[in-house]
Short mmCIF file of C-alpha atoms and ligand atoms in Angstrom, two decimals:
data_model
loop_
_atom_site.label_atom_id
_atom_site.label_comp_id
_atom_site.label_asym_id
_atom_site.label_seq_id
_atom_site.Cartn_x
_atom_site.Cartn_y
_atom_site.Cartn_z
CA MET A 698 43.05 2.12 0.46
CA ALA A 699 44.98 4.63 -1.63
CA ASP A 700 44.08 8.30 -1.03
CA GLU A 701 42.54 8.55 -4.49
CA ALA A 702 40.27 5.55 -3.88
CA VAL A 703 39.16 7.01 -0.53
CA PHE A 704 38.40 10.32 -2.21
CA ASP A 705 36.43 8.65 -5.04
CA LYS A 706 34.40 6.58 -2.58
CA ALA A 707 33.62 9.64 -0.44
CA LYS A 708 32.68 11.61 -3.54
CA ALA A 709 30.40 8.85 -4.84
CA PHE A 710 28.77 8.64 -1.43
CA THR A 711 28.18 12.39 -1.31
CA GLN A 712 26.56 12.17 -4.74
CA LEU A 713 24.34 9.34 -3.51
CA MET A 714 23.35 11.37 -0.45
CA VAL A 715 22.51 14.34 -2.67
CA ARG A 716 20.21 12.14 -4.76
CA HIS A 717 18.50 10.83 -1.61
CA LEU A 718 17.98 14.35 -0.27
CA GLU A 719 16.70 15.58 -3.63
CA GLY A 720 14.26 12.67 -3.76
CA ALA A 721 12.98 13.46 -0.27
CA ALA A 722 12.54 17.13 -1.19
CA VAL A 723 10.72 16.33 -4.42
CA SER A 724 8.47 13.90 -2.53
CA ILE A 725 7.29 16.71 -0.25
CA MET A 726 6.48 18.86 -3.28
CA LEU A 727 4.72 15.91 -4.95
CA GLU A 728 2.40 15.66 -1.96
CA VAL A 729 1.76 19.43 -1.92
CA GLY A 730 1.07 19.41 -5.66
CA ARG A 731 -1.29 16.47 -5.32
CA ARG A 732 -3.23 18.09 -2.49
CA VAL A 733 -3.75 21.42 -4.27
CA GLY A 734 -4.56 19.78 -7.60
CA LEU A 735 -1.65 21.20 -9.59
CA PHE A 736 -0.85 18.01 -11.46
CA GLU A 737 -4.45 17.49 -12.53
CA ALA A 738 -4.68 21.12 -13.65
CA MET A 739 -1.38 21.11 -15.54
CA ALA A 740 -2.28 17.85 -17.28
CA GLN A 741 -5.13 19.79 -18.96
CA MET A 742 -2.89 22.67 -20.07
CA ASP A 743 -0.16 23.08 -22.66
CA ALA A 744 2.91 25.31 -22.06
CA VAL A 745 1.70 28.02 -19.66
CA THR A 746 3.02 30.70 -17.33
CA SER A 747 2.84 30.46 -13.57
CA ALA A 748 0.22 33.23 -13.64
CA GLU A 749 -1.96 31.19 -16.00
CA ILE A 750 -1.64 28.12 -13.78
CA ALA A 751 -2.45 30.21 -10.69
CA ALA A 752 -5.50 31.71 -12.43
CA LYS A 753 -6.75 28.31 -13.52
CA THR A 754 -6.32 26.73 -10.06
CA GLY A 755 -7.22 29.76 -7.93
CA LEU A 756 -3.90 29.41 -6.10
CA SER A 757 -1.34 32.04 -5.10
CA GLU A 758 0.96 32.72 -8.09
CA ARG A 759 4.02 33.13 -5.86
CA TYR A 760 3.53 29.71 -4.27
CA VAL A 761 2.77 28.10 -7.61
CA ARG A 762 5.97 29.59 -9.11
CA GLU A 763 8.15 28.31 -6.27
CA TRP A 764 6.56 24.87 -6.49
CA LEU A 765 7.12 24.88 -10.26
CA ALA A 766 10.80 25.69 -9.73
CA ALA A 767 11.14 22.60 -7.52
CA MET A 768 9.29 20.53 -10.13
CA VAL A 769 11.47 21.83 -12.98
CA CYS A 770 14.70 21.13 -11.09
CA GLY A 771 13.33 17.74 -10.09
CA GLY A 772 12.79 16.81 -13.74
CA ILE A 773 9.02 16.59 -13.45
CA VAL A 774 7.93 19.77 -15.25
CA GLU A 775 9.60 21.18 -18.39
CA TYR A 776 10.51 24.88 -18.54
CA VAL A 777 11.15 27.22 -21.49
CA ALA A 778 13.23 30.04 -20.01
CA GLY A 779 12.64 32.52 -22.87
CA ASP A 780 8.84 32.40 -22.48
CA ARG A 781 8.85 31.55 -18.76
CA THR A 782 6.42 28.77 -19.56
CA TYR A 783 5.96 25.44 -17.84
CA ARG A 784 4.63 22.19 -19.24
CA LEU A 785 3.80 18.86 -17.67
CA PRO A 786 4.61 16.37 -20.45
CA ARG A 787 1.85 13.88 -21.22
CA GLU A 788 4.21 11.00 -20.42
CA HIS A 789 4.86 12.44 -16.94
CA ALA A 790 1.22 13.35 -16.33
CA ALA A 791 0.33 9.67 -16.78
CA GLY A 792 2.30 8.84 -13.62
CA LEU A 793 1.01 11.81 -11.61
CA THR A 794 -2.71 12.07 -12.28
CA GLY A 795 -5.89 10.06 -12.49
CA SER A 796 -7.35 7.35 -10.34
CA SER A 797 -5.43 4.37 -11.71
CA SER A 798 -2.58 2.62 -9.91
CA ARG A 799 -0.19 4.25 -12.41
CA ASN A 800 -0.56 7.48 -10.41
CA LEU A 801 2.53 7.33 -8.19
CA THR A 802 1.74 10.42 -6.12
CA GLY A 803 -0.12 8.14 -3.70
CA MET A 804 3.24 6.71 -2.63
CA ALA A 805 4.35 10.17 -1.49
CA GLU A 806 1.13 10.57 0.47
CA MET A 807 2.59 8.17 3.06
CA PHE A 808 5.43 10.53 4.02
CA PRO A 809 3.50 13.21 5.95
CA LEU A 810 1.79 10.52 8.02
CA MET A 811 5.06 8.72 8.65
CA SER A 812 6.75 12.02 9.57
CA ARG A 813 4.02 12.76 12.08
CA VAL A 814 4.94 9.67 14.10
CA ILE A 815 8.73 10.30 14.08
CA PRO A 816 8.69 11.25 17.81
CA ASP A 817 6.83 8.01 18.66
CA VAL A 818 9.19 5.90 16.54
CA VAL A 819 12.27 7.60 18.04
CA GLU A 820 10.94 6.81 21.49
CA ALA A 821 10.28 3.21 20.36
CA PHE A 822 13.93 2.86 19.29
CA ARG A 823 14.84 3.54 22.93
CA THR A 824 12.21 1.37 24.59
CA GLY A 825 11.85 -1.38 21.99
CA ARG A 826 8.11 -0.96 22.28
CA GLY A 827 6.02 -0.19 19.23
CA VAL A 828 3.70 2.52 18.00
CA PRO A 829 0.00 1.62 18.19
CA TYR A 830 -2.38 1.82 15.23
CA SER A 831 -4.21 4.62 17.05
CA ALA A 832 -1.19 6.92 16.50
CA TYR A 833 -1.87 6.82 12.74
CA GLN A 834 -5.59 7.50 12.94
CA PRO A 835 -7.81 9.08 11.77
CA ASP A 836 -5.70 9.48 8.58
CA PHE A 837 -4.54 5.91 8.05
CA THR A 838 -7.87 4.39 7.02
CA GLY A 839 -8.52 6.88 4.21
CA LEU A 840 -4.93 6.91 3.04
CA MET A 841 -4.83 3.12 2.81
CA ASP A 842 -8.12 3.14 0.95
CA ARG A 843 -6.87 5.70 -1.62
CA ARG A 844 -3.64 3.76 -2.10
CA SER A 845 -5.16 0.32 -2.59
CA ARG A 846 -8.57 0.99 -4.19
CA PRO A 847 -7.31 1.48 -7.80
CA ARG A 848 -5.21 -1.68 -7.59
CA TYR A 849 -8.18 -3.76 -6.45
CA GLU A 850 -10.35 -2.33 -9.20
CA GLU A 851 -7.73 -3.26 -11.78
CA LEU A 852 -6.43 -6.57 -10.45
CA LEU A 853 -8.86 -8.25 -8.04
CA PHE A 854 -10.63 -10.31 -10.70
CA SER A 855 -8.02 -10.35 -13.44
CA ALA A 856 -5.11 -11.45 -11.22
CA TYR A 857 -5.67 -12.02 -7.49
CA LEU A 858 -8.78 -14.22 -7.83
CA ALA A 859 -7.96 -15.51 -11.32
CA LYS A 860 -4.67 -17.20 -10.44
CA PRO A 861 -5.98 -19.77 -7.93
CA ALA A 862 -7.20 -22.66 -10.09
CA GLY A 863 -10.98 -23.06 -10.08
CA LEU A 864 -11.71 -20.17 -7.74
CA LEU A 865 -13.75 -17.89 -10.03
CA PRO A 866 -16.25 -20.66 -10.93
CA ARG A 867 -16.65 -21.50 -7.23
CA LEU A 868 -17.37 -17.84 -6.45
CA GLU A 869 -19.93 -17.83 -9.24
CA SER A 870 -21.60 -20.97 -7.93
CA GLY A 871 -22.05 -19.51 -4.43
CA ILE A 872 -19.65 -19.90 -1.49
CA ARG A 873 -18.97 -18.32 1.92
CA VAL A 874 -16.16 -15.78 1.86
CA ALA A 875 -14.37 -13.72 4.51
CA ASP A 876 -11.80 -10.93 4.07
CA VAL A 877 -9.59 -10.37 7.12
CA GLY A 878 -8.18 -6.90 7.77
CA CYS A 879 -10.65 -5.63 5.18
CA GLY A 880 -10.05 -1.91 5.92
CA THR A 881 -12.78 0.08 4.17
CA GLY A 882 -14.12 -3.11 2.61
CA HIS A 883 -13.63 -2.25 -1.03
CA CYS A 884 -12.64 -5.81 -2.01
CA ILE A 885 -15.73 -7.21 -0.29
CA SER A 886 -17.96 -4.72 -2.13
CA LEU A 887 -16.37 -5.53 -5.48
CA MET A 888 -16.74 -9.28 -4.92
CA ALA A 889 -20.28 -9.06 -3.52
CA ARG A 890 -21.41 -7.14 -6.61
CA ARG A 891 -19.73 -9.51 -9.01
CA PHE A 892 -20.83 -12.76 -7.30
CA PRO A 893 -24.41 -12.26 -6.04
CA THR A 894 -24.87 -15.92 -5.05
CA SER A 895 -21.87 -15.92 -2.70
CA THR A 896 -21.93 -14.30 0.75
CA PHE A 897 -19.17 -12.07 2.04
CA VAL A 898 -18.09 -10.81 5.43
CA GLY A 899 -15.28 -8.34 6.10
CA TYR A 900 -13.46 -8.23 9.45
CA ASP A 901 -11.32 -5.40 10.72
CA ILE A 902 -10.29 -4.13 14.12
CA SER A 903 -10.73 -0.52 12.96
CA GLU A 904 -14.14 0.94 13.78
CA ASP A 905 -13.56 3.76 11.24
CA GLY A 906 -12.76 1.28 8.50
CA ILE A 907 -15.81 -0.88 9.23
CA ALA A 908 -18.11 2.16 9.44
CA GLU A 909 -16.92 3.29 6.01
CA ALA A 910 -17.17 -0.25 4.63
CA ARG A 911 -20.80 -0.53 5.81
CA ALA A 912 -21.66 2.84 4.28
CA SER A 913 -20.14 2.06 0.90
CA ALA A 914 -21.65 -1.45 0.72
CA ARG A 915 -25.15 -0.22 1.59
CA GLY A 916 -27.68 -2.06 -0.55
CA LEU A 917 -25.49 -5.13 -1.02
CA ALA A 918 -27.54 -7.85 0.69
CA ASN A 919 -24.74 -10.45 0.47
CA ALA A 920 -22.06 -8.30 2.19
CA SER A 921 -21.60 -7.60 5.89
CA PHE A 922 -18.84 -6.21 8.09
CA VAL A 923 -17.78 -6.90 11.66
CA VAL A 924 -15.40 -5.06 13.98
CA GLN A 925 -13.27 -7.99 15.04
CA ASP A 926 -9.73 -8.78 16.14
CA VAL A 927 -8.95 -11.52 13.64
CA GLY A 928 -6.54 -13.07 16.12
CA ARG A 929 -9.71 -14.20 17.88
CA LEU A 930 -11.69 -15.04 14.77
CA GLU A 931 -14.60 -17.44 15.28
CA ALA A 932 -17.04 -18.27 12.50
CA PRO A 933 -20.69 -19.28 12.81
CA ALA A 934 -20.06 -21.67 9.90
CA PRO A 935 -16.82 -22.52 8.09
CA PHE A 936 -15.71 -20.33 5.17
CA ASP A 937 -14.87 -21.70 1.74
CA LEU A 938 -12.55 -18.81 0.93
CA ILE A 939 -10.69 -16.35 3.15
CA THR A 940 -8.75 -13.46 1.67
CA ALA A 941 -6.20 -11.12 3.25
CA PHE A 942 -4.99 -8.13 1.29
CA ASP A 943 -1.90 -6.50 2.79
CA ALA A 944 -3.14 -7.46 6.23
CA ILE A 945 -0.95 -10.23 7.70
CA HIS A 946 2.61 -8.93 8.01
CA ASP A 947 1.74 -6.14 10.44
CA GLN A 948 -0.39 -8.25 12.77
CA ALA A 949 0.37 -8.36 16.48
CA ASP A 950 0.03 -12.15 16.29
CA PRO A 951 0.51 -13.17 12.66
CA ALA A 952 1.02 -16.86 13.48
CA GLY A 953 -2.13 -16.86 15.61
CA VAL A 954 -4.12 -15.10 12.87
CA LEU A 955 -2.99 -17.65 10.26
CA SER A 956 -3.99 -20.48 12.62
CA ARG A 957 -7.41 -18.91 13.20
CA ILE A 958 -7.87 -18.54 9.43
CA ARG A 959 -6.96 -22.19 8.96
CA ALA A 960 -9.34 -23.18 11.78
CA VAL A 961 -12.40 -21.41 10.33
CA LEU A 962 -11.88 -22.69 6.77
CA ALA A 963 -14.03 -25.56 5.57
CA PRO A 964 -12.18 -28.75 4.54
CA GLY A 965 -10.69 -28.04 1.11
CA GLY A 966 -11.18 -24.31 1.67
CA MET A 967 -8.74 -21.78 0.30
CA PHE A 968 -6.80 -18.90 1.81
CA VAL A 969 -5.72 -16.21 -0.68
CA MET A 970 -3.16 -13.79 0.70
CA VAL A 971 -1.78 -10.80 -1.21
CA ASP A 972 1.21 -9.35 0.57
CA VAL A 973 4.23 -7.21 -0.18
CA TRP A 974 6.83 -8.77 -2.47
CA ALA A 975 10.20 -9.14 -0.80
CA SER A 976 12.78 -11.73 0.02
CA SER A 977 13.13 -12.54 3.71
CA GLU A 978 16.89 -12.12 3.14
CA LEU A 979 18.08 -8.51 3.22
CA ALA A 980 20.90 -9.31 0.78
CA ASP A 981 18.36 -10.30 -1.88
CA ASN A 982 16.55 -6.97 -1.56
CA VAL A 983 19.61 -4.75 -1.98
CA GLY A 984 19.29 -2.84 -5.23
CA VAL A 985 15.64 -3.83 -5.73
CA PRO A 986 13.65 -0.71 -6.70
CA MET A 987 11.65 0.69 -3.78
CA ALA A 988 13.39 -1.56 -1.23
CA PRO A 989 14.43 1.47 0.89
CA TYR A 990 10.77 2.58 0.81
CA LEU A 991 9.66 -0.83 2.10
CA TYR A 992 12.05 -0.85 5.05
CA THR A 993 11.16 2.78 5.81
CA ILE A 994 7.41 2.13 5.84
CA SER A 995 8.13 -0.95 7.91
CA THR A 996 10.04 0.98 10.58
CA MET A 997 7.58 3.84 10.58
CA HIS A 998 4.44 1.68 10.58
CA CYS A 999 4.19 -2.05 9.81
CA MET A 1000 6.87 -3.42 12.16
CA SER A 1001 6.03 -0.87 14.84
CA VAL A 1002 2.29 -1.55 15.02
CA SER A 1003 3.01 -5.25 15.43
CA LEU A 1004 5.54 -4.58 18.21
CA ALA A 1005 3.03 -2.26 19.90
CA GLY A 1006 0.65 -5.20 20.22
CA GLY A 1007 3.39 -7.35 21.75
CA GLY A 1008 3.95 -9.02 18.37
CA PRO A 1009 7.07 -10.21 16.53
CA GLY A 1010 7.31 -7.13 14.27
CA LEU A 1011 7.82 -9.19 11.12
CA GLY A 1012 8.14 -6.01 9.06
CA THR A 1013 6.95 -5.10 5.59
CA ALA A 1014 9.73 -7.16 4.00
CA TRP A 1015 8.95 -10.34 5.93
CA GLY A 1016 9.37 -11.99 2.55
CA HIS A 1017 8.18 -15.08 0.80
CA GLN A 1018 10.43 -17.54 2.66
CA VAL A 1019 9.03 -16.55 6.07
CA ALA A 1020 5.47 -16.17 4.77
CA THR A 1021 5.47 -19.61 3.16
CA ALA A 1022 6.96 -21.25 6.25
CA MET A 1023 4.35 -19.57 8.48
CA LEU A 1024 1.49 -20.72 6.25
CA ARG A 1025 2.76 -24.29 6.47
CA ALA A 1026 3.23 -24.01 10.25
CA ALA A 1027 -0.41 -22.85 10.50
CA GLY A 1028 -1.47 -26.18 9.03
CA PHE A 1029 -2.02 -25.39 5.35
CA THR A 1030 -1.17 -28.44 3.28
CA ASP A 1031 -0.58 -26.90 -0.10
CA VAL A 1032 1.02 -23.46 -0.42
CA GLN A 1033 1.51 -21.87 -3.83
CA LEU A 1034 3.43 -18.66 -4.36
CA PHE A 1035 2.93 -16.33 -7.33
CA GLU A 1036 5.72 -13.80 -7.03
CA ARG A 1037 5.05 -10.25 -8.21
CA VAL A 1038 1.39 -10.76 -9.03
CA ASP A 1039 1.55 -6.99 -9.41
CA PRO A 1040 4.66 -4.76 -9.34
CA ALA A 1041 4.70 -4.64 -5.53
CA ASN A 1042 2.98 -7.77 -4.25
CA SER A 1043 3.04 -11.54 -4.26
CA LEU A 1044 0.06 -13.86 -4.09
CA TYR A 1045 -0.07 -16.87 -1.81
CA VAL A 1046 -2.70 -19.56 -2.28
CA ALA A 1047 -2.93 -21.94 0.66
CA ARG A 1048 -5.39 -24.80 0.94
CA ALA A 1049 -6.87 -26.36 4.02
CA GLY A 1050 -6.59 -30.14 3.79
CA GLY A 1051 -9.78 -32.20 3.71
C1 LIG B 2395 -2.45 -2.31 5.67
S1 LIG B 2395 -4.15 -2.29 6.07
C2 LIG B 2395 -4.90 -3.09 4.68
C3 LIG B 2395 -6.37 -2.81 4.57
C4 LIG B 2395 -7.06 -3.37 3.33
N1 LIG B 2395 -7.01 -4.82 3.28
C5 LIG B 2395 -6.44 -2.78 2.08
O1 LIG B 2395 -5.70 -3.48 1.40
O2 LIG B 2395 -6.71 -1.60 1.81
C6 LIG B 2395 -4.21 -3.53 7.32
C7 LIG B 2395 -5.57 -3.65 7.95
O3 LIG B 2395 -5.54 -4.68 8.94
C8 LIG B 2395 -6.30 -4.25 10.05
N2 LIG B 2395 -5.87 -5.01 11.23
C9 LIG B 2395 -4.67 -4.98 11.84
N3 LIG B 2395 -4.65 -5.84 12.87
C10 LIG B 2395 -5.88 -6.43 12.92
C11 LIG B 2395 -6.48 -7.42 13.75
N4 LIG B 2395 -5.82 -7.99 14.75
N5 LIG B 2395 -7.75 -7.76 13.48
C12 LIG B 2395 -8.44 -7.20 12.46
N6 LIG B 2395 -7.92 -6.27 11.64
C13 LIG B 2395 -6.65 -5.89 11.86
C14 LIG B 2395 -6.03 -2.76 10.14
O4 LIG B 2395 -7.02 -2.07 10.87
C15 LIG B 2395 -6.00 -2.37 8.66
O5 LIG B 2395 -7.28 -1.99 8.20
#
């Protein structure tokens, strides 16, 4: 390579590295801002000084001013130098505030938890062993709940349960439903409220998650929750529908879990799986927005928790080719894939033959 080409490539790479480092720095400040409520406060204010923001939030002006400087340089907050005023534009506030899935600050909430387990993951690189779920608790359950709750409220009925042909009428008529890896059970609660003639049970290995699920579903007579390793799932009677939301790729025994799901489905029953959109081929994911995030979360959590349980460590980007093949290998006769049922996930609808 000519000297000039080498120089240009090195320069372009340095610029790329600078953008990565800036993004990481801004992400830390996003999480700080979210925790202290600065985005929510600024969304209610017009152009204001740091002192006015500090007064409104009850925070230290010096800290607020330094945080604002990071936000201004990161392109998140606008600054008028003459007045020393700061403004969070309405268009930016839409992506930083509120309880809808448009609020992207929840994505940055993952970083402190992932950073906390860096020593465990570094050790795992050396041993090849994983990092157990317990290393992420007690924070993981709540964080997962905050991240996924808005999406389920927006999309559970309009997309995830609407796509499989004939499913909504069956839920209305009264069927037996299980959700595996239910976490805090929000999907079960939503479904149990909407379909009072169907019965719902949520399974999760996390005692915290199940305790919270039971508390928030109190009063719902058709919903129950069980602490259960779904790799050993047995059912008193077959289910007509089993759902899994973001709960298969990080399993210690994903093939075994899919087989158990197939085994406890009634003939003609349906398995609805929502899992991260990705191709199983790395080359297909290059350049896809958020792909570095997926592989990072995978290394820092999803792959590692599976490996910790002696599993295959499929990883967050196990992808639709592997997922579809595994569903077929588990004995499902008809596997449909709806790619990108939301910006980050695909929907799989698999039927148990009669
Ligand atoms: C990524 S979280 C998703 C939780 C929830 N479905 C959601 O979308 O918010 C994966 C869940 O699977 C649960 N899980 C992992 N392995 C499990 C197993 N073998 N049996 C039951 N639950 C398991 C975890 O405790 C966790 O709550």
